[in-house]
Amino acid sequence: MEARIATLPGDGIGAEVLDESVKILQGIAKTYGHTLSFEDGLIGGCAIDATGTALPEHTLEACRGADGVLLGAVGGPRWADPLAEVRPEEGLLELRQALGLYANLRPVRLYEPLLDASPLRPERLSGVDLVVVRELTGGIYFGPRQEAHKNGGTAFDTMVYTAEEVRRVAHVAFGLAQKRRGKVTSVDKANVLASSRLWRCVVSEVAEEYPDVELEHMLVDAAAMHLLRKPADFDVIVTENMFGDILTDEASMLTGSIGMLPSAWLGEGHGGVFEPIHGSAPDIAGQGVSNPMAAILSGAMLLRYSLGLEAEAQAIERAVEAALDEGYRTPDIHVDGSVLVGSEEMGDVIAERIE
Ligand code: NAD
Ligand code: IPM
Ligand code: MN
């Protein structure tokens, strides 16, 4: 197969993890006889420096024309002035909205060899295999907003949802649950928020179309607790934009590190954008020590969802598992007795294990 992939490295560790992901995809292309072409684009802080905007028109066009998009991470202290006129993170929000990618799949898979890398006790963790379906183009990220410094010291953000926005992401969650263990946990704050009460009603309605899937509702504060108390009980979690953002950083620690979690932004009419859930990690940027596995596993998700190459996606996941099995670890997942490697060496180790 021939496919065009837009690559957006972004800022901080974005480029270093993306390099390893591209290396693995090139290895897959060679092994399986595909032709993948890659075109780099600017997004985030580096795009602001070069063009004054976080998502230049040229980048958006490259993404529209690509079969799939692979993204590193954006942001950093250089652009974090709360009074700044433009922010790197806007690049992500604009891209999500422009491409209509409203469903964010964030699989939380615990690789067995990493049982010892999580702060939780191993007996709590065995069987952890869940997916968070995060709504990605609505809610408080996109509702009416006012900045305090321009408006006499008063600021607000607004969490807005329409029934249709809830319905379409709920369908994604139930469809996914049907192919998994048949359970959806819908997370909201319906005891306080009007948008959550709408969320709960619509998700319950959608559930009636999926009699083979069990639905439970959970309040977000309790969900944050249950994720640590009984993480293996979850199958598919569906939740609004900001709750999903926060809960997935929390859930990443079940797997040992935020450097392990890939994600897919999906919608209709575009192949999708794939990125690690972590950020630009300014505290370790430029040292070559970041964990590239989340970016590499995002590459696997691109093969699976954009290109329909399931066998190739699994080959990447098996190679990651093999590297971990043999004890290779970046510093974020390092324990006594494991083999400490940097980002590039980890990429090489995984590339060599592609069958
Ligand atoms: P972060 O995810 O960048 O880092 C949080 C912690 O996790 C840091 O200690 C970091 O070193 C560590 N970490 C993250 N990825 C890692 C990896 N691959 N390997 C090893 N350790 C890793 O979150 P932050 O520090 O809160 O945010 C930094 C910047 O990134 C901010 O500007 C934020 O807006 C941005 N951000 C961007 C994205 C994105 O591009 N999708 C996501 C989250 C945050
Ligand atoms: C993520 C990030 C982004 C989000 C920010 C950087 C806009 O935290 O992708 O998880 O909150 O969606
Ligand atoms: Mn986040």
Short mmCIF file of C-alpha atoms and ligand atoms in Angstrom, two decimals:
data_model
loop_
_atom_site.label_atom_id
_atom_site.label_comp_id
_atom_site.label_asym_id
_atom_site.label_seq_id
_atom_site.Cartn_x
_atom_site.Cartn_y
_atom_site.Cartn_z
CA MET A 1 0.00 0.00 0.00
CA GLU A 2 0.99 3.60 -0.57
CA ALA A 3 0.20 6.23 2.03
CA ARG A 4 1.06 9.80 2.87
CA ILE A 5 1.71 10.68 6.49
CA ALA A 6 2.01 14.23 7.79
CA THR A 7 4.49 14.48 10.65
CA LEU A 8 4.23 17.36 13.13
CA PRO A 9 7.09 17.18 15.65
CA GLY A 10 6.17 20.32 17.62
CA ASP A 11 8.24 21.34 20.63
CA GLY A 12 10.40 19.91 23.42
CA ILE A 13 10.67 16.13 23.26
CA GLY A 14 8.14 16.06 20.38
CA ALA A 15 10.77 15.74 17.67
CA GLU A 16 12.83 13.13 19.48
CA VAL A 17 9.91 10.78 20.13
CA LEU A 18 8.49 11.33 16.64
CA ASP A 19 11.84 10.45 15.04
CA GLU A 20 11.69 7.03 16.70
CA SER A 21 8.08 6.51 15.65
CA VAL A 22 8.93 7.32 12.02
CA LYS A 23 11.92 4.98 12.22
CA ILE A 24 9.60 2.13 13.26
CA LEU A 25 7.05 2.94 10.53
CA GLN A 26 9.84 2.91 7.96
CA GLY A 27 10.89 -0.49 9.29
CA ILE A 28 7.31 -1.74 8.94
CA ALA A 29 7.08 -0.36 5.39
CA LYS A 30 10.26 -2.21 4.44
CA THR A 31 9.28 -5.49 6.10
CA TYR A 32 5.72 -5.53 4.77
CA GLY A 33 6.34 -3.95 1.36
CA HIS A 34 4.46 -0.67 1.80
CA THR A 35 5.41 2.77 0.53
CA LEU A 36 4.98 5.40 3.22
CA SER A 37 5.95 9.00 2.55
CA PHE A 38 6.40 11.55 5.31
CA GLU A 39 5.97 15.31 5.14
CA ASP A 40 6.98 17.51 8.08
CA GLY A 41 4.86 20.47 9.22
CA LEU A 42 5.10 23.12 11.91
CA ILE A 43 2.74 23.22 14.88
CA GLY A 44 2.85 24.76 18.36
CA GLY A 45 5.57 27.00 19.74
CA CYS A 46 7.98 26.50 16.85
CA ALA A 47 5.16 27.49 14.46
CA ILE A 48 4.46 30.63 16.49
CA ASP A 49 8.15 31.57 16.30
CA ALA A 50 8.28 30.99 12.54
CA THR A 51 4.85 32.27 11.45
CA GLY A 52 3.11 33.96 14.38
CA THR A 53 0.39 31.28 14.57
CA ALA A 54 0.28 27.87 16.24
CA LEU A 55 -1.34 26.11 13.27
CA PRO A 56 -0.12 27.64 9.99
CA GLU A 57 -2.41 27.23 6.96
CA HIS A 58 0.28 25.17 5.22
CA THR A 59 0.31 22.65 8.07
CA LEU A 60 -3.47 22.34 8.08
CA GLU A 61 -3.49 21.74 4.33
CA ALA A 62 -0.78 19.08 4.67
CA CYS A 63 -2.88 17.36 7.35
CA ARG A 64 -6.04 17.52 5.23
CA GLY A 65 -4.19 15.95 2.32
CA ALA A 66 -2.55 13.19 4.34
CA ASP A 67 -3.88 9.69 4.97
CA GLY A 68 -2.88 10.05 8.61
CA VAL A 69 -1.10 12.55 10.84
CA LEU A 70 1.54 11.77 13.44
CA LEU A 71 2.12 14.43 16.09
CA GLY A 72 4.83 14.85 18.74
CA ALA A 73 3.91 17.42 21.40
CA VAL A 74 3.59 21.19 21.71
CA GLY A 75 4.29 23.85 24.31
CA GLY A 76 6.95 24.89 26.76
CA PRO A 77 7.98 27.57 29.21
CA ARG A 78 9.07 29.87 26.39
CA TRP A 79 5.43 30.33 25.32
CA ALA A 80 3.71 29.90 28.68
CA ASP A 81 3.22 33.56 29.67
CA PRO A 82 -0.41 33.66 30.86
CA LEU A 83 -0.83 37.03 29.16
CA ALA A 84 0.51 35.89 25.77
CA GLU A 85 -1.67 36.65 22.74
CA VAL A 86 -1.14 33.25 21.14
CA ARG A 87 -0.39 29.83 22.67
CA PRO A 88 1.14 26.64 21.25
CA GLU A 89 -1.74 24.54 22.62
CA GLU A 90 -4.19 26.41 20.35
CA GLY A 91 -2.58 24.55 17.47
CA LEU A 92 -3.92 21.25 18.81
CA LEU A 93 -7.40 22.62 19.47
CA GLU A 94 -7.64 24.21 16.02
CA LEU A 95 -6.45 21.02 14.33
CA ARG A 96 -8.96 18.87 16.22
CA GLN A 97 -11.79 21.21 15.30
CA ALA A 98 -10.75 21.85 11.70
CA LEU A 99 -10.59 18.13 10.94
CA GLY A 100 -13.70 17.29 12.98
CA LEU A 101 -11.88 14.72 15.11
CA TYR A 102 -14.29 14.47 18.01
CA ALA A 103 -13.36 11.09 19.48
CA ASN A 104 -10.07 10.63 21.26
CA LEU A 105 -9.18 6.99 21.92
CA ARG A 106 -6.67 6.59 24.73
CA PRO A 107 -5.92 2.92 25.39
CA VAL A 108 -4.46 2.20 28.81
CA ARG A 109 -2.72 -1.10 28.37
CA LEU A 110 -0.44 -2.51 31.00
CA TYR A 111 2.49 -4.38 29.53
CA GLU A 112 3.19 -7.25 31.95
CA PRO A 113 6.94 -6.58 32.21
CA LEU A 114 6.11 -3.11 33.59
CA LEU A 115 4.16 -4.39 36.61
CA ASP A 116 7.16 -3.31 38.69
CA ALA A 117 7.35 0.19 37.21
CA SER A 118 3.95 1.42 38.41
CA PRO A 119 3.60 3.09 41.82
CA LEU A 120 0.62 0.78 42.42
CA ARG A 121 1.01 -2.71 43.86
CA PRO A 122 1.12 -5.44 41.19
CA GLU A 123 -1.91 -7.30 42.56
CA ARG A 124 -4.04 -4.18 41.97
CA LEU A 125 -2.84 -3.94 38.39
CA SER A 126 -3.17 -7.38 36.96
CA GLY A 127 -5.78 -7.38 34.20
CA VAL A 128 -5.66 -3.64 33.55
CA ASP A 129 -6.79 -3.08 29.95
CA LEU A 130 -9.09 -0.15 29.41
CA VAL A 131 -9.76 2.52 26.80
CA VAL A 132 -10.80 6.06 27.53
CA VAL A 133 -12.96 7.62 24.81
CA ARG A 134 -12.52 11.32 25.42
CA GLU A 135 -14.81 13.81 23.67
CA LEU A 136 -12.37 16.09 21.86
CA THR A 137 -14.05 19.00 20.10
CA GLY A 138 -16.57 20.27 22.64
CA GLY A 139 -16.99 21.11 26.30
CA ILE A 140 -15.08 23.67 28.30
CA TYR A 141 -12.18 23.74 25.81
CA PHE A 142 -14.40 25.28 23.15
CA GLY A 143 -17.20 27.15 24.96
CA PRO A 144 -17.36 30.96 25.32
CA ARG A 145 -14.33 32.30 27.21
CA GLN A 146 -13.21 35.61 28.63
CA GLU A 147 -9.69 36.62 29.67
CA ALA A 148 -9.38 38.52 32.95
CA HIS A 149 -6.63 40.92 31.90
CA LYS A 150 -8.81 42.31 29.13
CA ASN A 151 -12.01 42.44 31.19
CA GLY A 152 -11.44 44.08 34.53
CA GLY A 153 -10.16 41.02 36.31
CA THR A 154 -13.02 38.62 35.61
CA ALA A 155 -12.40 35.46 33.61
CA PHE A 156 -14.65 32.60 32.58
CA ASP A 157 -14.75 29.41 30.54
CA THR A 158 -17.98 27.66 29.63
CA MET A 159 -18.71 23.95 29.39
CA VAL A 160 -21.17 23.58 26.54
CA TYR A 161 -22.51 20.37 24.96
CA THR A 162 -25.23 19.68 22.44
CA ALA A 163 -27.05 16.35 22.51
CA GLU A 164 -25.60 15.50 19.11
CA GLU A 165 -22.01 16.03 20.32
CA VAL A 166 -22.65 13.62 23.18
CA ARG A 167 -24.50 11.12 21.01
CA ARG A 168 -21.79 10.66 18.38
CA VAL A 169 -19.01 10.07 20.87
CA ALA A 170 -21.23 7.72 22.88
CA HIS A 171 -21.72 5.63 19.74
CA VAL A 172 -17.95 5.37 19.38
CA ALA A 173 -17.67 4.14 22.96
CA PHE A 174 -20.47 1.55 22.68
CA GLY A 175 -19.18 0.31 19.33
CA LEU A 176 -15.76 -0.17 20.87
CA ALA A 177 -17.17 -1.93 23.93
CA GLN A 178 -18.95 -4.44 21.68
CA LYS A 179 -15.56 -5.50 20.32
CA ARG A 180 -14.06 -5.62 23.81
CA ARG A 181 -15.48 -6.79 27.14
CA GLY A 182 -18.91 -5.22 26.68
CA LYS A 183 -18.88 -2.56 29.38
CA VAL A 184 -19.09 1.24 29.22
CA THR A 185 -18.48 3.51 32.19
CA SER A 186 -19.78 6.99 31.46
CA VAL A 187 -18.02 9.56 33.63
CA ASP A 188 -19.65 12.91 34.40
CA LYS A 189 -20.44 15.40 37.16
CA ALA A 190 -24.22 15.15 36.85
CA ASN A 191 -24.71 15.99 40.54
CA VAL A 192 -23.55 19.55 39.79
CA LEU A 193 -23.26 20.37 36.09
CA ALA A 194 -26.10 20.87 33.59
CA SER A 195 -23.87 19.73 30.72
CA SER A 196 -23.25 16.50 32.64
CA ARG A 197 -26.98 15.91 33.15
CA LEU A 198 -27.44 16.20 29.39
CA TRP A 199 -24.44 13.87 28.99
CA ARG A 200 -26.00 11.27 31.27
CA CYS A 201 -29.42 11.37 29.56
CA VAL A 202 -27.99 11.07 26.06
CA VAL A 203 -25.55 8.28 26.94
CA SER A 204 -28.41 6.32 28.56
CA GLU A 205 -30.49 6.78 25.40
CA VAL A 206 -27.67 5.58 23.16
CA ALA A 207 -27.16 2.57 25.45
CA GLU A 208 -30.61 1.26 24.48
CA GLU A 209 -29.28 0.62 20.99
CA TYR A 210 -26.58 -1.63 22.46
CA PRO A 211 -28.40 -4.17 24.65
CA ASP A 212 -25.29 -6.38 24.68
CA VAL A 213 -23.26 -3.64 26.39
CA GLU A 214 -23.52 -2.93 30.10
CA LEU A 215 -23.63 0.78 31.03
CA GLU A 216 -22.64 2.26 34.36
CA HIS A 217 -22.60 5.96 35.27
CA MET A 218 -19.90 7.27 37.57
CA LEU A 219 -19.18 10.72 38.95
CA VAL A 220 -15.78 12.02 37.93
CA ASP A 221 -14.38 12.47 41.43
CA ALA A 222 -15.26 8.87 42.30
CA ALA A 223 -13.88 7.71 38.96
CA ALA A 224 -10.52 9.27 39.81
CA MET A 225 -10.53 7.17 42.97
CA HIS A 226 -11.84 3.92 41.44
CA LEU A 227 -9.17 4.11 38.74
CA LEU A 228 -6.62 3.46 41.47
CA ARG A 229 -8.80 1.21 43.65
CA LYS A 230 -10.05 -1.24 41.00
CA PRO A 231 -8.51 -0.32 37.65
CA ALA A 232 -9.05 -3.77 36.12
CA ASP A 233 -12.85 -3.34 36.43
CA PHE A 234 -12.93 -0.73 33.67
CA ASP A 235 -13.34 -1.62 30.00
CA VAL A 236 -14.42 1.49 28.06
CA ILE A 237 -14.68 4.87 29.79
CA VAL A 238 -16.49 7.63 27.90
CA THR A 239 -16.26 11.17 29.15
CA GLU A 240 -16.20 14.84 28.26
CA ASN A 241 -13.13 16.66 27.03
CA MET A 242 -11.47 17.96 30.20
CA PHE A 243 -12.38 15.02 32.45
CA GLY A 244 -10.85 12.70 29.84
CA ASP A 245 -7.69 14.77 29.69
CA ILE A 246 -7.17 14.60 33.43
CA LEU A 247 -8.21 10.98 33.98
CA THR A 248 -5.86 9.70 31.28
CA ASP A 249 -2.77 11.31 32.78
CA GLU A 250 -3.82 9.63 36.02
CA ALA A 251 -4.49 6.31 34.31
CA SER A 252 -1.12 6.42 32.57
CA MET A 253 0.56 5.71 35.89
CA LEU A 254 -1.19 2.33 36.02
CA THR A 255 1.06 1.38 33.12
CA GLY A 256 4.26 2.73 34.67
CA SER A 257 4.62 6.04 32.83
CA ILE A 258 2.87 8.69 30.81
CA GLY A 259 5.50 7.79 28.22
CA MET A 260 3.55 4.57 27.50
CA LEU A 261 0.18 6.00 26.40
CA PRO A 262 -0.63 6.54 22.71
CA SER A 263 -3.80 8.13 21.39
CA ALA A 264 -5.90 8.54 18.27
CA TRP A 265 -8.08 11.49 17.31
CA LEU A 266 -10.86 10.14 15.13
CA GLY A 267 -13.87 11.48 13.27
CA GLU A 268 -15.57 11.11 9.93
CA GLY A 269 -13.94 12.18 6.68
CA HIS A 270 -10.33 12.17 7.82
CA GLY A 271 -7.87 9.36 8.58
CA GLY A 272 -7.06 10.74 12.03
CA VAL A 273 -4.28 12.27 14.06
CA PHE A 274 -2.11 10.12 16.32
CA GLU A 275 -0.02 11.35 19.22
CA PRO A 276 1.31 10.34 22.60
CA ILE A 277 -0.89 11.71 25.41
CA HIS A 278 2.11 13.34 27.09
CA GLY A 279 3.36 16.86 26.47
CA SER A 280 6.66 18.40 25.46
CA ALA A 281 8.30 17.48 28.81
CA PRO A 282 10.42 20.62 29.18
CA ASP A 283 12.16 19.14 32.23
CA ILE A 284 13.88 16.45 30.12
CA ALA A 285 13.82 18.02 26.63
CA GLY A 286 17.07 17.90 24.70
CA GLN A 287 18.60 15.14 26.83
CA GLY A 288 17.68 12.19 24.62
CA VAL A 289 16.16 10.31 27.55
CA SER A 290 12.44 10.52 26.80
CA ASN A 291 10.39 7.36 26.40
CA PRO A 292 9.44 7.03 22.71
CA MET A 293 7.02 4.12 23.26
CA ALA A 294 3.87 6.28 23.43
CA ALA A 295 4.82 7.86 20.09
CA ILE A 296 5.74 4.49 18.59
CA LEU A 297 2.45 2.96 19.76
CA SER A 298 0.67 5.99 18.28
CA GLY A 299 2.29 5.00 14.99
CA ALA A 300 0.76 1.54 15.46
CA MET A 301 -2.65 3.16 15.99
CA LEU A 302 -2.17 5.14 12.77
CA LEU A 303 -1.57 1.89 10.88
CA ARG A 304 -4.65 0.34 12.49
CA TYR A 305 -7.14 3.19 12.17
CA SER A 306 -5.96 5.27 9.20
CA LEU A 307 -4.61 2.54 6.97
CA GLY A 308 -6.40 -0.60 8.16
CA LEU A 309 -3.08 -2.41 8.63
CA GLU A 310 -3.97 -4.47 11.71
CA ALA A 311 -1.20 -7.08 11.37
CA GLU A 312 1.42 -4.36 11.04
CA ALA A 313 0.02 -2.49 14.06
CA GLN A 314 0.24 -5.66 16.11
CA ALA A 315 3.81 -6.24 14.92
CA ILE A 316 4.77 -2.90 16.47
CA GLU A 317 2.96 -3.71 19.72
CA ARG A 318 4.72 -7.08 19.91
CA ALA A 319 8.10 -5.44 19.27
CA VAL A 320 7.46 -2.99 22.12
CA GLU A 321 6.53 -5.88 24.37
CA ALA A 322 9.66 -7.79 23.33
CA ALA A 323 11.90 -4.82 24.15
CA LEU A 324 10.29 -4.54 27.59
CA ASP A 325 10.48 -8.30 28.13
CA GLU A 326 14.21 -8.17 27.52
CA GLY A 327 14.53 -5.48 30.16
CA TYR A 328 15.17 -2.37 28.07
CA ARG A 329 13.93 0.73 29.88
CA THR A 330 14.14 4.49 29.49
CA PRO A 331 14.62 6.35 32.82
CA ASP A 332 10.88 6.90 33.42
CA ILE A 333 10.28 3.12 33.67
CA HIS A 334 13.72 2.07 34.89
CA VAL A 335 13.99 -0.26 37.89
CA ASP A 336 16.96 -2.07 39.46
CA GLY A 337 18.30 -4.69 37.08
CA SER A 338 16.80 -3.29 33.88
CA VAL A 339 18.88 -2.09 30.94
CA LEU A 340 18.87 1.72 30.90
CA VAL A 341 18.62 3.19 27.39
CA GLY A 342 17.90 6.58 25.80
CA SER A 343 15.17 7.41 23.29
CA GLU A 344 17.15 6.61 20.19
CA GLU A 345 18.54 3.32 21.51
CA MET A 346 15.03 2.29 22.57
CA GLY A 347 13.84 3.05 19.03
CA ASP A 348 16.65 0.89 17.63
CA VAL A 349 15.87 -1.99 20.00
CA ILE A 350 12.20 -1.94 18.97
CA ALA A 351 13.03 -1.60 15.26
CA GLU A 352 15.24 -4.69 15.45
CA ARG A 353 12.35 -6.66 16.96
CA ILE A 354 9.86 -5.99 14.17
CA GLU A 355 9.05 -9.35 12.59
P1 NAD B 1 4.25 16.68 30.18
O1 NAD B 1 3.41 15.53 29.78
O2 NAD B 1 5.03 17.35 29.13
O3 NAD B 1 5.25 16.20 31.32
C1 NAD B 1 4.79 15.71 32.60
C2 NAD B 1 5.89 14.86 33.23
O4 NAD B 1 5.98 13.63 32.53
C3 NAD B 1 7.27 15.48 33.16
O5 NAD B 1 7.98 15.16 34.33
C4 NAD B 1 7.91 14.81 31.96
O6 NAD B 1 9.30 14.72 32.01
C5 NAD B 1 7.27 13.44 32.00
N1 NAD B 1 7.15 12.87 30.65
C6 NAD B 1 6.27 13.23 29.69
N2 NAD B 1 6.47 12.52 28.58
C7 NAD B 1 7.49 11.69 28.82
C8 NAD B 1 8.17 10.70 28.05
N3 NAD B 1 7.82 10.43 26.77
N4 NAD B 1 9.20 10.04 28.62
C9 NAD B 1 9.55 10.29 29.88
N5 NAD B 1 8.94 11.20 30.67
C10 NAD B 1 7.93 11.91 30.14
O7 NAD B 1 3.27 17.71 30.92
P2 NAD B 1 3.58 19.22 31.44
O8 NAD B 1 4.96 19.30 31.95
O9 NAD B 1 2.46 19.52 32.31
O10 NAD B 1 3.44 20.11 30.13
C11 NAD B 1 4.54 20.61 29.39
C12 NAD B 1 4.03 21.29 28.13
O11 NAD B 1 3.44 20.33 27.25
C13 NAD B 1 2.93 22.34 28.40
O12 NAD B 1 3.17 23.42 27.53
C14 NAD B 1 1.66 21.63 28.00
O13 NAD B 1 0.65 22.50 27.55
C15 NAD B 1 2.15 20.77 26.87
N6 NAD B 1 1.34 19.58 26.60
C16 NAD B 1 1.19 19.24 25.30
C17 NAD B 1 0.52 18.08 24.96
C18 NAD B 1 0.41 17.70 23.54
O14 NAD B 1 1.13 18.22 22.71
N7 NAD B 1 -0.48 16.81 23.18
C19 NAD B 1 0.03 17.25 25.98
C20 NAD B 1 0.22 17.62 27.31
C21 NAD B 1 0.88 18.79 27.61
C1 IPM B 2 -3.46 16.58 25.66
C2 IPM B 2 -3.03 17.95 26.11
C3 IPM B 2 -3.86 19.00 25.43
C4 IPM B 2 -5.30 18.84 25.91
C5 IPM B 2 -3.44 20.45 25.64
C6 IPM B 2 -1.98 20.66 25.42
C7 IPM B 2 -4.24 21.35 24.75
O1 IPM B 2 -3.06 18.04 27.50
O2 IPM B 2 -3.54 16.34 24.44
O3 IPM B 2 -3.72 15.72 26.50
O4 IPM B 2 -5.64 19.23 27.02
O5 IPM B 2 -6.09 18.31 25.13
MN MN B 3 -3.36 16.12 28.49
#
